[in-house]
Tab-separated table of C-alpha atoms and ligand atoms in Angstrom:
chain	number	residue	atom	x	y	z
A	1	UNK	CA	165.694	268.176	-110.112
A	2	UNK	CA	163.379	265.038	-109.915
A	3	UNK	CA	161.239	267.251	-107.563
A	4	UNK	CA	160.960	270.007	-109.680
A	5	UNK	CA	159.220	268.105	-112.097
A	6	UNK	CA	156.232	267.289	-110.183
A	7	UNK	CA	155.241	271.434	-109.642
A	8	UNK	CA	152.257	271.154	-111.616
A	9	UNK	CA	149.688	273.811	-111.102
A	10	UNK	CA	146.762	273.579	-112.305
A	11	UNK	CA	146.761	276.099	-115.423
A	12	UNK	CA	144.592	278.939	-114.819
A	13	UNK	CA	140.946	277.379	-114.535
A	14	UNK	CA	139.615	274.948	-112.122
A	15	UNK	CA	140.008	271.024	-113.225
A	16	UNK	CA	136.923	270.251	-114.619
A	17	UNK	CA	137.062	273.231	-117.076
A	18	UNK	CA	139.225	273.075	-120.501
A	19	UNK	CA	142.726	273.477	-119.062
A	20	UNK	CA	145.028	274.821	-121.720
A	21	UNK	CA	148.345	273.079	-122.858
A	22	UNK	CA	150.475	274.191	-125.620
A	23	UNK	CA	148.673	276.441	-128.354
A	24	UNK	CA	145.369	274.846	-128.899
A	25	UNK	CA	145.140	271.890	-126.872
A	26	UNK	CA	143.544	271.053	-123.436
A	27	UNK	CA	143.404	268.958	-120.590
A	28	UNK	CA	139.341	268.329	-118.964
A	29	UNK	CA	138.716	266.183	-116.286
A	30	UNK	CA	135.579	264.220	-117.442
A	31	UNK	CA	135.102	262.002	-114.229
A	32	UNK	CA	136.730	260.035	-111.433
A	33	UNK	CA	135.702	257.423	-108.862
A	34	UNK	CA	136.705	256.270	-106.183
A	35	UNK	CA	138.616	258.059	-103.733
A	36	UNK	CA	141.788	257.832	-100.845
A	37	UNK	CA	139.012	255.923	-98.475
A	38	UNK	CA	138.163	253.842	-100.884
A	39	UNK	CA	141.545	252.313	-101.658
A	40	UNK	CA	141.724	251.359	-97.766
A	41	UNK	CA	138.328	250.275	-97.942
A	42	UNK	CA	138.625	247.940	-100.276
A	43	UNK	CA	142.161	246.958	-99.039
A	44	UNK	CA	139.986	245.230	-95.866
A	45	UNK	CA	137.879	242.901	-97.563
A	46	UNK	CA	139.175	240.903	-95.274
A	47	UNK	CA	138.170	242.011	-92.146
A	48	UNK	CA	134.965	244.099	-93.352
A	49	UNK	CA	136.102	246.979	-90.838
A	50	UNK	CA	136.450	249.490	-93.867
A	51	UNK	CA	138.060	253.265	-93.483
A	52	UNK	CA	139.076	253.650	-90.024
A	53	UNK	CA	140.298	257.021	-90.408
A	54	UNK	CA	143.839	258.762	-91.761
A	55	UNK	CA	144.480	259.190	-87.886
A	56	UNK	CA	143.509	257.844	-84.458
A	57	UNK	CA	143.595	258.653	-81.256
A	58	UNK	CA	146.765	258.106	-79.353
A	59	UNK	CA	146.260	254.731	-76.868
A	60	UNK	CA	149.162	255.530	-74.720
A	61	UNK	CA	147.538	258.714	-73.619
A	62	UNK	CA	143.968	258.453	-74.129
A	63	UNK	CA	142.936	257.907	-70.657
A	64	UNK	CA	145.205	261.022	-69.747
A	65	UNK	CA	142.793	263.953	-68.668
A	66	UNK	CA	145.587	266.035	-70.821
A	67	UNK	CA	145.563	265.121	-74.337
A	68	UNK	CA	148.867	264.362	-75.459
A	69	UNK	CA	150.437	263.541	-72.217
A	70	UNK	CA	150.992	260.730	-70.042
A	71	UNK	CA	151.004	260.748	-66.168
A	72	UNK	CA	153.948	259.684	-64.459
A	73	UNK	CA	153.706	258.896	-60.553
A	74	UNK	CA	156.856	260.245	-58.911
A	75	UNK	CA	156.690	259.067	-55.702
A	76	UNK	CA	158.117	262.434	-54.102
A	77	UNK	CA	157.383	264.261	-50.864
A	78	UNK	CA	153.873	264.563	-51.117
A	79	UNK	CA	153.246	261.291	-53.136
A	80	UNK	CA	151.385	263.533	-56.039
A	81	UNK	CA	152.277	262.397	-59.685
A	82	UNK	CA	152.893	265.170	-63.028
A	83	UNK	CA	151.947	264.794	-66.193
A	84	UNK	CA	154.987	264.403	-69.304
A	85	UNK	CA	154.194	264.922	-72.852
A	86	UNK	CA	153.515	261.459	-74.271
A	87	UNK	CA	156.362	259.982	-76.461
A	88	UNK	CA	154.184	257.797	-78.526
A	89	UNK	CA	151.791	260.692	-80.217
A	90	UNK	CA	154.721	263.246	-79.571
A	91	UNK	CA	152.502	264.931	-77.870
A	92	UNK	CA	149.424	265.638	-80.657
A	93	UNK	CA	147.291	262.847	-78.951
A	94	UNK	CA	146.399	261.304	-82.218
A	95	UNK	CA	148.997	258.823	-84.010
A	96	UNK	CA	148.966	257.509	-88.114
A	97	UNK	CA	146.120	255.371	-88.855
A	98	UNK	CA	144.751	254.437	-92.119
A	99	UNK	CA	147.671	256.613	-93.325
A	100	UNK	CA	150.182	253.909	-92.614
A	101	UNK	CA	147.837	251.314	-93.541
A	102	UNK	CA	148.350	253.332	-97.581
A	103	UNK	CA	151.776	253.923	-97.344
A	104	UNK	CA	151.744	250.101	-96.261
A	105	UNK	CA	150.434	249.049	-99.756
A	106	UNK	CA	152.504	251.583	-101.577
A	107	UNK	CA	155.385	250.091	-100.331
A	108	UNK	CA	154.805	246.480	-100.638
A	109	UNK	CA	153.189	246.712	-103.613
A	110	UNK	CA	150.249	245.821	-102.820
A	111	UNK	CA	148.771	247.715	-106.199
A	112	UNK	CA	145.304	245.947	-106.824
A	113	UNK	CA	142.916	248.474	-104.397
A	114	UNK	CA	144.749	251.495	-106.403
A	115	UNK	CA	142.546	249.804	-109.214
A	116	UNK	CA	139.552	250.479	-107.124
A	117	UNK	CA	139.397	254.091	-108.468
A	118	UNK	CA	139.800	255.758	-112.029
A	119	UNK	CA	139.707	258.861	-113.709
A	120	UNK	CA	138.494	260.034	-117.807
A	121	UNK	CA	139.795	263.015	-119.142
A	122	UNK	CA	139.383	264.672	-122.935
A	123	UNK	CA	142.715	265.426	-123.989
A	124	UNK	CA	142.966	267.820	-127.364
A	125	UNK	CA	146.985	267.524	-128.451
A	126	UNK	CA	148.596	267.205	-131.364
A	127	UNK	CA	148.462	263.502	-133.479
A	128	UNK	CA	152.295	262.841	-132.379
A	129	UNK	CA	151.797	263.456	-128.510
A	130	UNK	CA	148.960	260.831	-129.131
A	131	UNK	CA	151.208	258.296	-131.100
A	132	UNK	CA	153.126	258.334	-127.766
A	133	UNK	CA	150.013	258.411	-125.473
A	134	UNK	CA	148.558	255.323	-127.223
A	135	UNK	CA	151.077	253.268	-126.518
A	136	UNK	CA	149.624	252.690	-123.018
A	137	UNK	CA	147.696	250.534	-123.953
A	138	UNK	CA	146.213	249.666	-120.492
A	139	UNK	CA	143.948	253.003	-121.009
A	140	UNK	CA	140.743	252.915	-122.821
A	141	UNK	CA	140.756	255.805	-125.429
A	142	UNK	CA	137.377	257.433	-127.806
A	143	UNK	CA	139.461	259.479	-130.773
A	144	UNK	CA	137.325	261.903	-133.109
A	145	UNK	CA	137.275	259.941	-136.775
A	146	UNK	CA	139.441	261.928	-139.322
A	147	UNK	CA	136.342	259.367	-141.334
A	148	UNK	CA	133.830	260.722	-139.957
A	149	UNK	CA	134.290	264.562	-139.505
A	150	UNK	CA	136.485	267.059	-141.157
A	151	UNK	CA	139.748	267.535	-139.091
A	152	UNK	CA	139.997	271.220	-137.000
A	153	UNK	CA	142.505	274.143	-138.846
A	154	UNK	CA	144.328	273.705	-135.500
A	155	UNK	CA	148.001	272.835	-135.454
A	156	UNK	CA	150.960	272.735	-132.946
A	157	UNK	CA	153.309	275.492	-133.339
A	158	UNK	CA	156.289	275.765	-130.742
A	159	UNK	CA	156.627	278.460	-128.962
A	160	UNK	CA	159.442	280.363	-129.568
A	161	UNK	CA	161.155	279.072	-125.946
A	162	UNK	CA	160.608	275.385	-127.214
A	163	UNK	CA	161.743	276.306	-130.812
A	164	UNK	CA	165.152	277.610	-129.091
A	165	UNK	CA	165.784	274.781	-127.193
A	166	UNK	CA	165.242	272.403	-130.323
A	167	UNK	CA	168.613	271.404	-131.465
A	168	UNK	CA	169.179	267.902	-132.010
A	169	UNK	CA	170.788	266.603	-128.785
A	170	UNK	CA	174.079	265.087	-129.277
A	171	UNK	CA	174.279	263.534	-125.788
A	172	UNK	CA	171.152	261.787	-126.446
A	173	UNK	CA	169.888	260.451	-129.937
A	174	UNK	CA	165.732	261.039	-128.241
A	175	UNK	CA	166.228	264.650	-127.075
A	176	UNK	CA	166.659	268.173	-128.185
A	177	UNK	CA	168.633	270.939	-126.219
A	178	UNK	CA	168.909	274.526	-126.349
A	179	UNK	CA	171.248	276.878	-128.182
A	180	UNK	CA	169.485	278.055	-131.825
A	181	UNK	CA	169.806	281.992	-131.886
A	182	UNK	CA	166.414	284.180	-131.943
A	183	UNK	CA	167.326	284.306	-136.107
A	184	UNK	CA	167.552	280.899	-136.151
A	185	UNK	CA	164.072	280.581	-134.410
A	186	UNK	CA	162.637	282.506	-136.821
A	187	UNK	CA	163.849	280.582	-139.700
A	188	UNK	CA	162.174	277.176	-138.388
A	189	UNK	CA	159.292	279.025	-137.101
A	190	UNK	CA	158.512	280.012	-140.760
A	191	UNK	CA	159.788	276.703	-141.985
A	192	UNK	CA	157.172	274.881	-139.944
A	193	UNK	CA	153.656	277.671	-140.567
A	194	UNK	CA	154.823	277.456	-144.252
A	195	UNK	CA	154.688	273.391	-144.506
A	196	UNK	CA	151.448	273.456	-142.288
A	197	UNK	CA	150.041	275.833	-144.589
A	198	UNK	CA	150.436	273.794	-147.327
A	199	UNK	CA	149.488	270.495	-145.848
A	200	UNK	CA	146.245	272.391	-144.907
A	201	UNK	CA	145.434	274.146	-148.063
A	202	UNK	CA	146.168	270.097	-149.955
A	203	UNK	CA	143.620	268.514	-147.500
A	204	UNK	CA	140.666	271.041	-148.203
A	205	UNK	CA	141.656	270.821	-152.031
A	206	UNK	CA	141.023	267.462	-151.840
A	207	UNK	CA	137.817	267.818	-149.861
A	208	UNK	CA	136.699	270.559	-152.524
A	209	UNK	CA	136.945	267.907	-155.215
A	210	UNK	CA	134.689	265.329	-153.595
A	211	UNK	CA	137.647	262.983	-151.886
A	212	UNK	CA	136.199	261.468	-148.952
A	213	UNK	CA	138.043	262.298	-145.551
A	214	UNK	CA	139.087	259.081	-145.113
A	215	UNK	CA	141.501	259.586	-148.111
A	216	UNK	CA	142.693	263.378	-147.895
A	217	UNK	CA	144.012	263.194	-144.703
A	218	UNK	CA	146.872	261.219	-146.298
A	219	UNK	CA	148.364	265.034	-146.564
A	220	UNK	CA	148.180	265.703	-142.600
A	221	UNK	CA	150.732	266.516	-140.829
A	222	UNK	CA	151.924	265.584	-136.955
A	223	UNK	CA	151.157	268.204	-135.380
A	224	UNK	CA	147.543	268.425	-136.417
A	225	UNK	CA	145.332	268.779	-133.697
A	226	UNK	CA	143.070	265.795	-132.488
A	227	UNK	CA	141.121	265.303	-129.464
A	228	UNK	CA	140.437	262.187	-127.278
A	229	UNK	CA	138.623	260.847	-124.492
A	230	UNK	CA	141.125	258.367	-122.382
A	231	UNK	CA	140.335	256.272	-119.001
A	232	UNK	CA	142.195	254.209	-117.075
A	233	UNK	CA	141.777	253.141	-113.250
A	234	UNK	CA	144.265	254.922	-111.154
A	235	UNK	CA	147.508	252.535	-111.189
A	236	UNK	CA	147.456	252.903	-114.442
A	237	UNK	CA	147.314	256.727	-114.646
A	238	UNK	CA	150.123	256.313	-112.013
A	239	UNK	CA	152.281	254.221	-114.406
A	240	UNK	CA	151.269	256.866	-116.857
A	241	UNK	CA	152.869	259.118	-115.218
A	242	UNK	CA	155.752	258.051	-114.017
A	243	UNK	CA	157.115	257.585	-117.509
A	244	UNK	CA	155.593	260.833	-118.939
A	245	UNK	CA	156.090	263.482	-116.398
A	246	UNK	CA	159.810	262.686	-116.550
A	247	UNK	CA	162.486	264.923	-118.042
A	248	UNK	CA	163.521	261.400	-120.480
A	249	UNK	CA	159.637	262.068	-122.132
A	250	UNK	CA	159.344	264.263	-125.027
A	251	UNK	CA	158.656	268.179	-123.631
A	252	UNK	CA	155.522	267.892	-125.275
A	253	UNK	CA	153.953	265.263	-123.483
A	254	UNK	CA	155.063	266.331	-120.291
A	255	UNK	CA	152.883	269.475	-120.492
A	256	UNK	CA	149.860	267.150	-120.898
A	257	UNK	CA	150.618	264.863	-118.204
A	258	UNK	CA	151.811	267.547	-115.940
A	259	UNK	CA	148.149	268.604	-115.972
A	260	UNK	CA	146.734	265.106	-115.516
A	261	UNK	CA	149.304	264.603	-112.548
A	262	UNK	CA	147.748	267.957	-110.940
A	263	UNK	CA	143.978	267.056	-111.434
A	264	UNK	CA	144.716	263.512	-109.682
A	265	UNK	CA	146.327	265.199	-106.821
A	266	UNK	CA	143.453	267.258	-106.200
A	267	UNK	CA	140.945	264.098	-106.224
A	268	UNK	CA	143.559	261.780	-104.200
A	269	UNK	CA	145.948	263.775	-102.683
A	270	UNK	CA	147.244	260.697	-100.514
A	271	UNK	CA	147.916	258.353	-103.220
A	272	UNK	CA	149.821	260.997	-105.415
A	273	UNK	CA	151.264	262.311	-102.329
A	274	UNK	CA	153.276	258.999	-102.082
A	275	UNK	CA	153.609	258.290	-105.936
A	276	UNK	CA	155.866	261.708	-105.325
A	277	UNK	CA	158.112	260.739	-102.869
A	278	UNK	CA	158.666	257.371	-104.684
A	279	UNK	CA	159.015	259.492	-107.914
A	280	UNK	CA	161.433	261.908	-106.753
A	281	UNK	CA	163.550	259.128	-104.843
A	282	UNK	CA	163.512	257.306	-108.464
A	283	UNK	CA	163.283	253.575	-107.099
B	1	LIG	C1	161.175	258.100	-122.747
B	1	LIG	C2	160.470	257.086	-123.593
B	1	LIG	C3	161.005	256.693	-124.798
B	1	LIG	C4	160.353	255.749	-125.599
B	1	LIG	N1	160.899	255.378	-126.797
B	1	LIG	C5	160.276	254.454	-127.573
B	1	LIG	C6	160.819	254.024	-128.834
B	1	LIG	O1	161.863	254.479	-129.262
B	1	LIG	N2	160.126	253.120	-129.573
B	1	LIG	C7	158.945	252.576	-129.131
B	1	LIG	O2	158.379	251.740	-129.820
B	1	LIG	N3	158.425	252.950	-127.938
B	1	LIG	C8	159.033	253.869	-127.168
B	1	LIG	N4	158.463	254.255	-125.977
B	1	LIG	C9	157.182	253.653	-125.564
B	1	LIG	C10	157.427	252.538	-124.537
B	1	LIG	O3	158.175	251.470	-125.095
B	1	LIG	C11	156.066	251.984	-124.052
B	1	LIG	O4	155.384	251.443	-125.143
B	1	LIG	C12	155.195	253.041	-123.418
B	1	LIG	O5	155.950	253.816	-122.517
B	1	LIG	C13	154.022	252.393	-122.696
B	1	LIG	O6	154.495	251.756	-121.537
B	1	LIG	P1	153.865	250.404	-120.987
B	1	LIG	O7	153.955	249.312	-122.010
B	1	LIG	O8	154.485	250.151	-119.648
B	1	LIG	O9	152.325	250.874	-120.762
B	1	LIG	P2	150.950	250.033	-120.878
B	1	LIG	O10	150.777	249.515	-122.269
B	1	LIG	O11	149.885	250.915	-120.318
B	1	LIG	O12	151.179	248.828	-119.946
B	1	LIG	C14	151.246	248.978	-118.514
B	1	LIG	C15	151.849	247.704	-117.959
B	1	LIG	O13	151.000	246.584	-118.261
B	1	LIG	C16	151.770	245.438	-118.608
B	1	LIG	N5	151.486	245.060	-119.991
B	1	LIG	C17	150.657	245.697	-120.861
B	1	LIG	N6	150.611	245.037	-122.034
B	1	LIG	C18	151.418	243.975	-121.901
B	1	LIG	C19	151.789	242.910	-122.791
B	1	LIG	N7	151.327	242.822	-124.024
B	1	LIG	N8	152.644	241.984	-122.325
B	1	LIG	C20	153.136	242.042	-121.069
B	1	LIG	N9	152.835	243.036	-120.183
B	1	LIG	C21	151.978	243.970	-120.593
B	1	LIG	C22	153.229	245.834	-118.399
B	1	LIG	O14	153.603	245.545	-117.077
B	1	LIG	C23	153.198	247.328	-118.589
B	1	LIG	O15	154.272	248.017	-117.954
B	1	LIG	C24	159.108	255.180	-125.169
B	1	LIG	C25	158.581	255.587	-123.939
B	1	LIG	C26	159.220	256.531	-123.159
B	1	LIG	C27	158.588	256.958	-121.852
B	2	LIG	ZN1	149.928	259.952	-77.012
């Protein structure tokens, strides 16, 4: 189960392009630095050797004229040795190198060269998946001023398969489960468009009359649209994730950080490579 919620494809597009989530929001990479390399590179400040490579070449069989074996003098008949497939490489001729040297920090915790490298995306989601997001407060966020600029016609509707699977949860007092019949859907389908409608049509009333934005967005709802910038350095975006891609987090938030989680294991693929087996083992 815990595995199955780290398949996150990329929707659609290529990271770096708008990638849609829910009805009208998105997920854009802006920018990351830093890489897998660098995290071992500046791991070995110490010794100044730097990235050594993920793998080396085997020692135990490297002076073997067969790659991956070792020779073996057996001291029969005509005093001629054989080669045997060397146990140390199992036989590849190249064993872990800065790969253990990662997992090594993973493990022990050893979390300050994951703060080496970053990423900023521009997240577009409704105001009460940002409520939640903000509460990281180890990211750096740049919100569009409800002050400054008229807020978008653009709110969060459910789906139909969300809207099903919205009953109050009686097992848990956070969460919502599914059994609300397609008439049912319908009903709080039109329940919600009609309330957004008129939250909508109050705000540009107010800016009609001259109210200044500042003071008719009093109306808006939570599931009006708004769109962010947010940055953090990559341990953060880990710890980021390992609370929001989880089944506890609200299904909303999951779809945005299921795309953030996919876009970070394209540009480190080692680090999120081991963030998933710790995830999925839950420790
Ligand atoms: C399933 C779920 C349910 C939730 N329910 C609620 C709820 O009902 N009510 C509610 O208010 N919140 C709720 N939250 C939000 C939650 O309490 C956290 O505020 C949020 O997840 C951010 O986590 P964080 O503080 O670890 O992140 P960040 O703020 O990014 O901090 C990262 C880490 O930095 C350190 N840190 C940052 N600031 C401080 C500080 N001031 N002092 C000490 N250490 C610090 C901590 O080690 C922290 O883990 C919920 C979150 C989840 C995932
Ligand atoms: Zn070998």
């Amino acid at each position: 189960l815990k595995e199955s919620m780290l398949n996150h494809e990329i929707n659609g597009t290529q990271s770096g392009s708008k990638i849609e989530v829910l009805d009208h929001g998105y997920v854009q990479h802006i920018e990351s630095w830093g890489s897998d390399e660098r995290i071992i590179e500046s791991a070995r400040m110490s010794t100044n050797k730097g990235f050594q490579g993920w793998t080396r070449t085997c020692s135990a069989c490297a002076e073997s004229p067969i790659a991956g074996t070792v020779f073996i003098k057996q001291f029969i008949d005509d005093g001629m040795g054989s080669e045997t497939k060397c146990e140390a490489c199992d036989g590849t001729g190249e064993v872990e190198g800065d790969t253990k040297l990662l997992r090594y920090l993973w493990e022990h915790h050893h979390m300050t060269p994951f703060e080496m490298a970053g990423a900023t995306f521009e997240i577009q989601a409704p105001i009460m998946v940002f409520r939640e997001w903000h509460r990281h407060r180890t990211q750096s966020y740049n919100e569009m001023s409800g002050r400054y600029t008229e807020l978008p016609n653009l709110y969060y509707i459910p789906g139909r398969g969300r809207l099903r699977a919205a009953q109050q949860s009686k097992k848990n007092k956070q969460s919502s489960e599914g059994c609300f019949s397609e008439e049912m859907v319908t009903k709080i389908d039109a329940v919600l468009r009609q309330s957004t409608e008129v939250s909508r049509n109050a705000y540009e009333a107010l800016l009609e009359m001259g109210v200044a934005r500042e003071v008719a967005r009093l109306v808006l709802p939570v599931n009006q649209y708004s769109r962010m910038r947010a940055s953090a350095n990559l341990r953060n975006w880990l710890a980021f994730l390992d609370l929001r891609v989880d089944e506890t987090a609200q299904w909303e938030i999951r779809q945005f950080a299921g795309q953030v989680h996919a876009i970070l294991g394209e540009r480190f693929p080692r680090t999120l490579a081991l963030f998933n087996e710790h995830f999925t083992k839950g420790d």
